[in-house]
PDB file of C-alpha atoms in Angstrom:
ATOM      1  CA  UNK A 922      -0.115  -0.126  -0.171  1.00 84.00           C
ATOM      2  CA  UNK A 923       2.853   2.345   0.591  1.00 84.00           C
ATOM      3  CA  UNK A 924       5.470   0.696  -1.861  1.00 83.00           C
ATOM      4  CA  UNK A 925       7.734   2.734  -4.151  1.00 84.00           C
ATOM      5  CA  UNK A 926       7.515   3.606  -7.692  1.00 82.00           C
ATOM      6  CA  UNK A 927       8.113   0.735  -9.998  1.00 80.00           C
ATOM      7  CA  UNK A 928       7.734  -1.745  -6.890  1.00 86.00           C
ATOM      8  CA  UNK A 929       4.910  -3.255  -8.514  1.00 89.00           C
ATOM      9  CA  UNK A 930       3.349  -3.016 -12.095  1.00 91.00           C
ATOM     10  CA  UNK A 931       0.890  -0.001 -12.142  1.00 92.00           C
ATOM     11  CA  UNK A 932      -2.626  -0.273 -13.026  1.00 93.00           C
ATOM     12  CA  UNK A 933      -2.742   1.391 -16.334  1.00 89.00           C
ATOM     13  CA  UNK A 934      -5.511   3.320 -17.825  1.00 89.00           C
ATOM     14  CA  UNK A 935      -8.465   1.399 -18.537  1.00 91.00           C
ATOM     15  CA  UNK A 936      -7.278  -1.809 -17.599  1.00 93.00           C
ATOM     16  CA  UNK A 937      -9.709  -4.241 -15.678  1.00 94.00           C
ATOM     17  CA  UNK A 938      -8.852  -2.626 -12.453  1.00 94.00           C
ATOM     18  CA  UNK A 939      -9.239   0.865 -13.679  1.00 95.00           C
ATOM     19  CA  UNK A 940     -12.635   0.261 -15.490  1.00 96.00           C
ATOM     20  CA  UNK A 941     -13.837  -1.659 -11.895  1.00 96.00           C
ATOM     21  CA  UNK A 942     -12.677   1.319  -9.804  1.00 96.00           C
ATOM     22  CA  UNK A 943     -14.669   3.844 -12.113  1.00 96.00           C
ATOM     23  CA  UNK A 944     -17.659   1.429 -11.360  1.00 97.00           C
ATOM     24  CA  UNK A 945     -16.825   1.655  -7.787  1.00 97.00           C
ATOM     25  CA  UNK A 946     -16.554   5.231  -7.696  1.00 97.00           C
ATOM     26  CA  UNK A 947     -20.005   6.153  -9.418  1.00 97.00           C
ATOM     27  CA  UNK A 948     -21.839   3.756  -7.374  1.00 97.00           C
ATOM     28  CA  UNK A 949     -20.257   5.217  -4.168  1.00 97.00           C
ATOM     29  CA  UNK A 950     -21.216   8.808  -5.305  1.00 97.00           C
ATOM     30  CA  UNK A 951     -24.445   7.915  -6.042  1.00 97.00           C
ATOM     31  CA  UNK A 952     -25.301   6.023  -2.833  1.00 97.00           C
ATOM     32  CA  UNK A 953     -23.796   9.030  -0.802  1.00 97.00           C
ATOM     33  CA  UNK A 954     -26.026  11.369  -2.974  1.00 97.00           C
ATOM     34  CA  UNK A 955     -28.945   9.200  -2.392  1.00 97.00           C
ATOM     35  CA  UNK A 956     -28.521   8.993   1.751  1.00 96.00           C
ATOM     36  CA  UNK A 957     -28.054  12.769   1.797  1.00 96.00           C
ATOM     37  CA  UNK A 958     -30.570  13.826  -0.652  1.00 94.00           C
ATOM     38  CA  UNK A 959     -32.569  15.624   1.999  1.00 93.00           C
ATOM     39  CA  UNK A 960     -29.486  17.560   3.138  1.00 95.00           C
ATOM     40  CA  UNK A 961     -29.631  21.434   3.892  1.00 95.00           C
ATOM     41  CA  UNK A 962     -27.973  24.274   2.868  1.00 95.00           C
ATOM     42  CA  UNK A 963     -26.452  24.834   6.382  1.00 95.00           C
ATOM     43  CA  UNK A 964     -25.446  21.108   6.760  1.00 97.00           C
ATOM     44  CA  UNK A 965     -23.847  20.888   3.398  1.00 97.00           C
ATOM     45  CA  UNK A 966     -21.701  23.782   4.723  1.00 97.00           C
ATOM     46  CA  UNK A 967     -20.905  22.005   7.905  1.00 97.00           C
ATOM     47  CA  UNK A 968     -19.796  19.120   5.576  1.00 97.00           C
ATOM     48  CA  UNK A 969     -17.536  20.749   3.408  1.00 97.00           C
ATOM     49  CA  UNK A 970     -15.386  22.457   6.919  1.00 97.00           C
ATOM     50  CA  UNK A 971     -15.419  19.021   7.911  1.00 97.00           C
ATOM     51  CA  UNK A 972     -13.954  17.509   4.443  1.00 97.00           C
ATOM     52  CA  UNK A 973     -11.541  20.284   4.521  1.00 98.00           C
ATOM     53  CA  UNK A 974      -9.639  18.933   8.024  1.00 98.00           C
ATOM     54  CA  UNK A 975     -10.255  15.362   6.603  1.00 97.00           C
ATOM     55  CA  UNK A 976      -8.505  15.985   3.131  1.00 97.00           C
ATOM     56  CA  UNK A 977      -5.816  18.597   4.103  1.00 97.00           C
ATOM     57  CA  UNK A 978      -4.641  15.845   6.387  1.00 97.00           C
ATOM     58  CA  UNK A 979      -4.498  13.129   3.989  1.00 96.00           C
ATOM     59  CA  UNK A 980      -2.692  15.644   1.501  1.00 97.00           C
ATOM     60  CA  UNK A 981      -0.261  16.188   3.985  1.00 97.00           C
ATOM     61  CA  UNK A 982       0.332  12.608   4.481  1.00 96.00           C
ATOM     62  CA  UNK A 983       0.913  12.135   0.859  1.00 95.00           C
ATOM     63  CA  UNK A 984       3.344  15.180   0.639  1.00 95.00           C
ATOM     64  CA  UNK A 985       5.508  13.863   3.767  1.00 95.00           C
ATOM     65  CA  UNK A 986       4.932  10.223   2.345  1.00 94.00           C
ATOM     66  CA  UNK A 987       6.490  11.428  -1.094  1.00 93.00           C
ATOM     67  CA  UNK A 988       9.624  13.276   0.315  1.00 93.00           C
ATOM     68  CA  UNK A 989      10.236  10.314   2.654  1.00 93.00           C
ATOM     69  CA  UNK A 990      10.916   7.882  -0.193  1.00 91.00           C
ATOM     70  CA  UNK A 991      13.494  10.615  -1.543  1.00 89.00           C
ATOM     71  CA  UNK A 992      11.231  12.374  -4.601  1.00 89.00           C
ATOM     72  CA  UNK A 993      11.771  15.602  -4.378  1.00 87.00           C
ATOM     73  CA  UNK A 994      10.429  16.183  -7.908  1.00 90.00           C
ATOM     74  CA  UNK A 995       8.353  19.232  -7.647  1.00 93.00           C
ATOM     75  CA  UNK A 996       5.557  17.777  -9.593  1.00 91.00           C
ATOM     76  CA  UNK A 997       4.840  15.126  -7.144  1.00 89.00           C
ATOM     77  CA  UNK A 998       4.408  16.791  -3.764  1.00 91.00           C
ATOM     78  CA  UNK A 999       3.515  20.409  -4.743  1.00 93.00           C
ATOM     79  CA  UNK A1000      -0.261  20.740  -4.708  1.00 94.00           C
ATOM     80  CA  UNK A1001      -0.935  23.135  -7.317  1.00 94.00           C
ATOM     81  CA  UNK A1002      -2.462  21.121  -9.705  1.00 94.00           C
ATOM     82  CA  UNK A1003      -5.855  22.031 -10.734  1.00 95.00           C
ATOM     83  CA  UNK A1004      -7.956  20.046  -8.720  1.00 94.00           C
ATOM     84  CA  UNK A1005      -5.649  20.560  -5.627  1.00 95.00           C
ATOM     85  CA  UNK A1006      -7.664  24.365  -5.765  1.00 97.00           C
ATOM     86  CA  UNK A1007     -10.722  21.981  -4.343  1.00 97.00           C
ATOM     87  CA  UNK A1008      -8.364  21.690  -0.699  1.00 97.00           C
ATOM     88  CA  UNK A1009      -8.203  25.573  -0.938  1.00 97.00           C
ATOM     89  CA  UNK A1010     -11.614  26.061  -1.497  1.00 97.00           C
ATOM     90  CA  UNK A1011     -13.303  24.163   0.901  1.00 97.00           C
ATOM     91  CA  UNK A1012     -11.149  26.156   3.451  1.00 97.00           C
ATOM     92  CA  UNK A1013     -12.880  29.451   1.993  1.00 97.00           C
ATOM     93  CA  UNK A1014     -16.175  28.400   3.465  1.00 95.00           C
ATOM     94  CA  UNK A1015     -15.265  28.633   6.970  1.00 96.00           C
ATOM     95  CA  UNK A1016     -15.776  32.280   6.567  1.00 95.00           C
ATOM     96  CA  UNK A1017     -18.929  34.060   7.786  1.00 92.00           C
ATOM     97  CA  UNK A1018     -18.719  36.415   4.911  1.00 93.00           C
ATOM     98  CA  UNK A1019     -20.874  35.379   2.267  1.00 92.00           C
ATOM     99  CA  UNK A1020     -18.829  36.914  -0.441  1.00 93.00           C
ATOM    100  CA  UNK A1021     -15.702  35.151   0.462  1.00 94.00           C
ATOM    101  CA  UNK A1022     -17.012  31.653   1.056  1.00 95.00           C
ATOM    102  CA  UNK A1023     -18.895  31.910  -2.195  1.00 96.00           C
ATOM    103  CA  UNK A1024     -15.407  32.279  -4.057  1.00 96.00           C
ATOM    104  CA  UNK A1025     -14.421  28.780  -2.552  1.00 96.00           C
ATOM    105  CA  UNK A1026     -17.731  27.774  -3.863  1.00 97.00           C
ATOM    106  CA  UNK A1027     -17.260  29.110  -6.870  1.00 96.00           C
ATOM    107  CA  UNK A1028     -14.541  26.178  -7.801  1.00 97.00           C
ATOM    108  CA  UNK A1029     -17.187  23.529  -6.504  1.00 97.00           C
ATOM    109  CA  UNK A1030     -19.435  24.597  -8.317  1.00 96.00           C
ATOM    110  CA  UNK A1031     -17.700  25.175 -11.726  1.00 96.00           C
ATOM    111  CA  UNK A1032     -15.116  22.633 -11.597  1.00 95.00           C
ATOM    112  CA  UNK A1033     -16.302  20.056  -8.934  1.00 94.00           C
ATOM    113  CA  UNK A1034     -17.914  17.888 -11.115  1.00 95.00           C
ATOM    114  CA  UNK A1035     -16.271  17.934 -14.003  1.00 94.00           C
ATOM    115  CA  UNK A1036     -12.760  17.858 -13.373  1.00 94.00           C
ATOM    116  CA  UNK A1037     -13.720  15.218 -10.828  1.00 95.00           C
ATOM    117  CA  UNK A1038     -14.935  13.047 -13.331  1.00 95.00           C
ATOM    118  CA  UNK A1039     -12.310  13.633 -15.881  1.00 92.00           C
ATOM    119  CA  UNK A1040      -9.914  12.419 -13.423  1.00 93.00           C
ATOM    120  CA  UNK A1041     -11.762   9.314 -12.220  1.00 95.00           C
ATOM    121  CA  UNK A1042     -11.753   8.340 -15.996  1.00 93.00           C
ATOM    122  CA  UNK A1043      -8.291   9.168 -16.607  1.00 89.00           C
ATOM    123  CA  UNK A1044      -6.196   9.346 -13.495  1.00 89.00           C
ATOM    124  CA  UNK A1045      -2.914   9.838 -15.979  1.00 81.00           C
ATOM    125  CA  UNK A1046      -0.680  10.419 -12.665  1.00 82.00           C
ATOM    126  CA  UNK A1047      -1.267   7.675  -9.882  1.00 88.00           C
ATOM    127  CA  UNK A1048      -2.530   5.070 -12.318  1.00 91.00           C
ATOM    128  CA  UNK A1049       0.607   5.130 -14.493  1.00 88.00           C
ATOM    129  CA  UNK A1050       2.698   5.070 -11.430  1.00 89.00           C
ATOM    130  CA  UNK A1051       1.526   2.451  -8.705  1.00 92.00           C
ATOM    131  CA  UNK A1052      -0.935  -0.552  -8.133  1.00 93.00           C
ATOM    132  CA  UNK A1053      -4.898  -0.347  -7.507  1.00 93.00           C
ATOM    133  CA  UNK A1054      -4.357  -0.908  -3.916  1.00 93.00           C
ATOM    134  CA  UNK A1055      -1.464   1.763  -3.460  1.00 94.00           C
ATOM    135  CA  UNK A1056      -2.461   4.841  -1.058  1.00 93.00           C
ATOM    136  CA  UNK A1057      -1.670   7.403  -3.613  1.00 94.00           C
ATOM    137  CA  UNK A1058      -4.304   5.774  -5.882  1.00 95.00           C
ATOM    138  CA  UNK A1059      -6.965   4.606  -3.653  1.00 95.00           C
ATOM    139  CA  UNK A1060      -6.600   8.464  -2.271  1.00 96.00           C
ATOM    140  CA  UNK A1061      -6.365  10.081  -5.826  1.00 95.00           C
ATOM    141  CA  UNK A1062      -9.953   8.044  -6.375  1.00 96.00           C
ATOM    142  CA  UNK A1063     -11.651   9.034  -3.174  1.00 97.00           C
ATOM    143  CA  UNK A1064     -10.479  12.814  -3.429  1.00 97.00           C
ATOM    144  CA  UNK A1065     -11.942  12.956  -6.932  1.00 97.00           C
ATOM    145  CA  UNK A1066     -15.030  11.292  -5.984  1.00 97.00           C
ATOM    146  CA  UNK A1067     -15.675  13.730  -3.596  1.00 97.00           C
ATOM    147  CA  UNK A1068     -15.102  16.856  -5.444  1.00 97.00           C
ATOM    148  CA  UNK A1069     -18.027  15.180  -7.638  1.00 97.00           C
ATOM    149  CA  UNK A1070     -20.343  14.184  -4.793  1.00 98.00           C
ATOM    150  CA  UNK A1071     -19.753  18.241  -3.256  1.00 97.00           C
ATOM    151  CA  UNK A1072     -20.644  19.393  -6.418  1.00 96.00           C
ATOM    152  CA  UNK A1073     -23.787  17.335  -6.823  1.00 97.00           C
ATOM    153  CA  UNK A1074     -24.813  18.581  -3.566  1.00 97.00           C
ATOM    154  CA  UNK A1075     -24.036  22.246  -4.210  1.00 97.00           C
ATOM    155  CA  UNK A1076     -26.438  22.209  -7.087  1.00 95.00           C
ATOM    156  CA  UNK A1077     -29.235  20.003  -4.732  1.00 95.00           C
ATOM    157  CA  UNK A1078     -28.677  22.070  -1.628  1.00 96.00           C
ATOM    158  CA  UNK A1079     -28.688  25.818  -3.692  1.00 94.00           C
ATOM    159  CA  UNK A1080     -25.777  26.839  -1.523  1.00 94.00           C
ATOM    160  CA  UNK A1081     -25.050  29.341  -4.506  1.00 94.00           C
ATOM    161  CA  UNK A1082     -26.921  31.144  -7.304  1.00 92.00           C
ATOM    162  CA  UNK A1083     -25.289  30.150 -10.605  1.00 93.00           C
ATOM    163  CA  UNK A1084     -24.555  33.335 -12.331  1.00 92.00           C
ATOM    164  CA  UNK A1085     -21.987  35.522 -13.861  1.00 92.00           C
ATOM    165  CA  UNK A1086     -21.254  37.058 -10.593  1.00 94.00           C
ATOM    166  CA  UNK A1087     -20.510  33.710  -9.216  1.00 95.00           C
ATOM    167  CA  UNK A1088     -18.760  33.010 -12.229  1.00 95.00           C
ATOM    168  CA  UNK A1089     -16.452  35.697 -12.185  1.00 95.00           C
ATOM    169  CA  UNK A1090     -15.698  34.791  -8.550  1.00 96.00           C
ATOM    170  CA  UNK A1091     -14.264  31.475 -10.149  1.00 96.00           C
ATOM    171  CA  UNK A1092     -12.102  33.625 -12.716  1.00 95.00           C
ATOM    172  CA  UNK A1093     -10.653  35.422 -10.058  1.00 94.00           C
ATOM    173  CA  UNK A1094     -10.082  32.382  -7.698  1.00 96.00           C
ATOM    174  CA  UNK A1095      -8.575  30.380 -10.094  1.00 95.00           C
ATOM    175  CA  UNK A1096      -6.581  32.929 -11.592  1.00 94.00           C
ATOM    176  CA  UNK A1097      -4.202  33.106  -8.358  1.00 95.00           C
ATOM    177  CA  UNK A1098      -3.787  29.901  -8.291  1.00 96.00           C
ATOM    178  CA  UNK A1099      -2.767  29.736 -11.900  1.00 95.00           C
ATOM    179  CA  UNK A1100      -0.446  32.548 -11.663  1.00 96.00           C
ATOM    180  CA  UNK A1101       1.507  30.129  -8.625  1.00 96.00           C
ATOM    181  CA  UNK A1102       1.654  27.387 -10.833  1.00 96.00           C
ATOM    182  CA  UNK A1103       3.072  29.068 -13.578  1.00 95.00           C
ATOM    183  CA  UNK A1104       5.870  30.966 -11.224  1.00 96.00           C
ATOM    184  CA  UNK A1105       6.730  27.459  -9.922  1.00 95.00           C
ATOM    185  CA  UNK A1106       6.696  25.924 -13.268  1.00 95.00           C
ATOM    186  CA  UNK A1107       9.226  29.334 -14.254  1.00 93.00           C
ATOM    187  CA  UNK A1108      11.437  28.801 -11.074  1.00 94.00           C
ATOM    188  CA  UNK A1109      12.059  25.149 -11.209  1.00 92.00           C
ATOM    189  CA  UNK A1110      13.907  22.897 -13.874  1.00 86.00           C
ATOM    190  CA  UNK A1111      11.181  20.519 -14.290  1.00 88.00           C
ATOM    191  CA  UNK A1112       7.630  21.919 -12.935  1.00 91.00           C
ATOM    192  CA  UNK A1113       4.625  21.058 -14.514  1.00 93.00           C
ATOM    193  CA  UNK A1114       2.374  22.458 -12.598  1.00 94.00           C
ATOM    194  CA  UNK A1115      -1.299  22.032 -13.999  1.00 93.00           C
ATOM    195  CA  UNK A1116       0.136  20.995 -16.681  1.00 92.00           C
ATOM    196  CA  UNK A1117       0.868  24.419 -17.942  1.00 94.00           C
ATOM    197  CA  UNK A1118       4.168  23.589 -18.914  1.00 93.00           C
ATOM    198  CA  UNK A1119       4.038  20.584 -21.267  1.00 90.00           C
ATOM    199  CA  UNK A1120       1.352  18.134 -21.869  1.00 88.00           C
ATOM    200  CA  UNK A1121       3.017  15.546 -19.533  1.00 80.00           C
ATOM    201  CA  UNK A1122       0.852  12.560 -18.895  1.00 71.00           C
ATOM    202  CA  UNK A1123      -2.120  14.209 -20.966  1.00 73.00           C
ATOM    203  CA  UNK A1124      -2.657  11.675 -23.776  1.00 67.00           C
ATOM    204  CA  UNK A1125      -4.893  14.850 -26.074  1.00 78.00           C
ATOM    205  CA  UNK A1126      -3.452  14.737 -29.574  1.00 85.00           C
ATOM    206  CA  UNK A1127      -4.168  18.373 -30.431  1.00 90.00           C
ATOM    207  CA  UNK A1128      -2.313  19.440 -26.750  1.00 88.00           C
ATOM    208  CA  UNK A1129       0.153  17.557 -28.170  1.00 88.00           C
ATOM    209  CA  UNK A1130       0.158  19.607 -31.628  1.00 92.00           C
ATOM    210  CA  UNK A1131      -0.253  22.910 -30.039  1.00 93.00           C
ATOM    211  CA  UNK A1132       2.685  22.181 -27.528  1.00 92.00           C
ATOM    212  CA  UNK A1133       5.224  20.885 -30.671  1.00 91.00           C
ATOM    213  CA  UNK A1134       3.581  24.550 -32.388  1.00 94.00           C
ATOM    214  CA  UNK A1135       4.560  26.923 -29.531  1.00 94.00           C
ATOM    215  CA  UNK A1136       5.198  26.069 -26.172  1.00 92.00           C
ATOM    216  CA  UNK A1137       3.949  29.675 -25.271  1.00 93.00           C
ATOM    217  CA  UNK A1138       0.269  29.257 -27.055  1.00 95.00           C
ATOM    218  CA  UNK A1139       0.097  26.004 -25.607  1.00 94.00           C
ATOM    219  CA  UNK A1140       0.328  27.629 -22.004  1.00 94.00           C
ATOM    220  CA  UNK A1141      -2.302  30.133 -23.218  1.00 95.00           C
ATOM    221  CA  UNK A1142      -4.858  27.058 -24.332  1.00 94.00           C
ATOM    222  CA  UNK A1143      -4.643  25.493 -21.553  1.00 94.00           C
ATOM    223  CA  UNK A1144      -5.065  28.655 -19.005  1.00 94.00           C
ATOM    224  CA  UNK A1145      -8.199  29.643 -21.088  1.00 94.00           C
ATOM    225  CA  UNK A1146      -9.102  26.205 -21.295  1.00 91.00           C
ATOM    226  CA  UNK A1147      -9.294  25.878 -17.047  1.00 90.00           C
ATOM    227  CA  UNK A1148     -10.992  29.276 -16.882  1.00 90.00           C
ATOM    228  CA  UNK A1149     -13.417  28.806 -19.708  1.00 89.00           C
ATOM    229  CA  UNK A1150     -14.340  25.727 -18.098  1.00 89.00           C
ATOM    230  CA  UNK A1151     -16.858  27.824 -16.111  1.00 89.00           C
ATOM    231  CA  UNK A1152     -18.522  29.367 -18.635  1.00 88.00           C
ATOM    232  CA  UNK A1153     -19.284  25.989 -19.704  1.00 89.00           C
ATOM    233  CA  UNK A1154     -20.988  24.481 -16.455  1.00 91.00           C
ATOM    234  CA  UNK A1155     -22.842  27.554 -16.324  1.00 89.00           C
ATOM    235  CA  UNK A1156     -24.370  27.306 -19.563  1.00 88.00           C
ATOM    236  CA  UNK A1157     -25.268  24.037 -19.048  1.00 88.00           C
ATOM    237  CA  UNK A1158     -26.369  24.609 -15.749  1.00 83.00           C
ATOM    238  CA  UNK A1159     -28.391  27.415 -17.337  1.00 77.00           C
TER     239      UNK A1159
END
């Protein structure tokens, strides 16, 4: 469960174990939504605050474990990927000010479901490195399942109003962390936070084509894609 990379064969994308894990995650999400379908807005916010503590502790454990095995690659232990923003957004729910709280909720509203589902379907980082029962794989699937669940329950509890004001908050919130990610990428030799530096494990042909054509254009496209994701979700919700 805590073996070093390469000790055992990796799960691999769309392997039997991966496909089973997808169905398990979807079933668990469905059951969680069913049993908490009557959750109120107030209870939902309390849930997010508890989740902030739990997820942060798990993330810190992952970071400590990664460094303990000698993996100092910034991409392996710095929590500055797009889905990592979910952790920071949860802590914003502790604020008593509605404006600040909605800034955190905006990420869950516009990226929670989509980003969570995308990773569950294509967990290119952990599943290409570790076996299925490794902590990294189990935590990754749990983490992103919680993102999806939180996004669904936000809609059901009507904790926020899906409008342009919320979208602007999403843009500002994401822009802050994207700027930090770019700074880390520039200041380190192999930094690839949010895959802004290069496609890495993203097996999307068009991104590879753009990257080969222009590295700068590739970064711009990636930034815009993440930011405009919220606009697509807003349109789908409306």
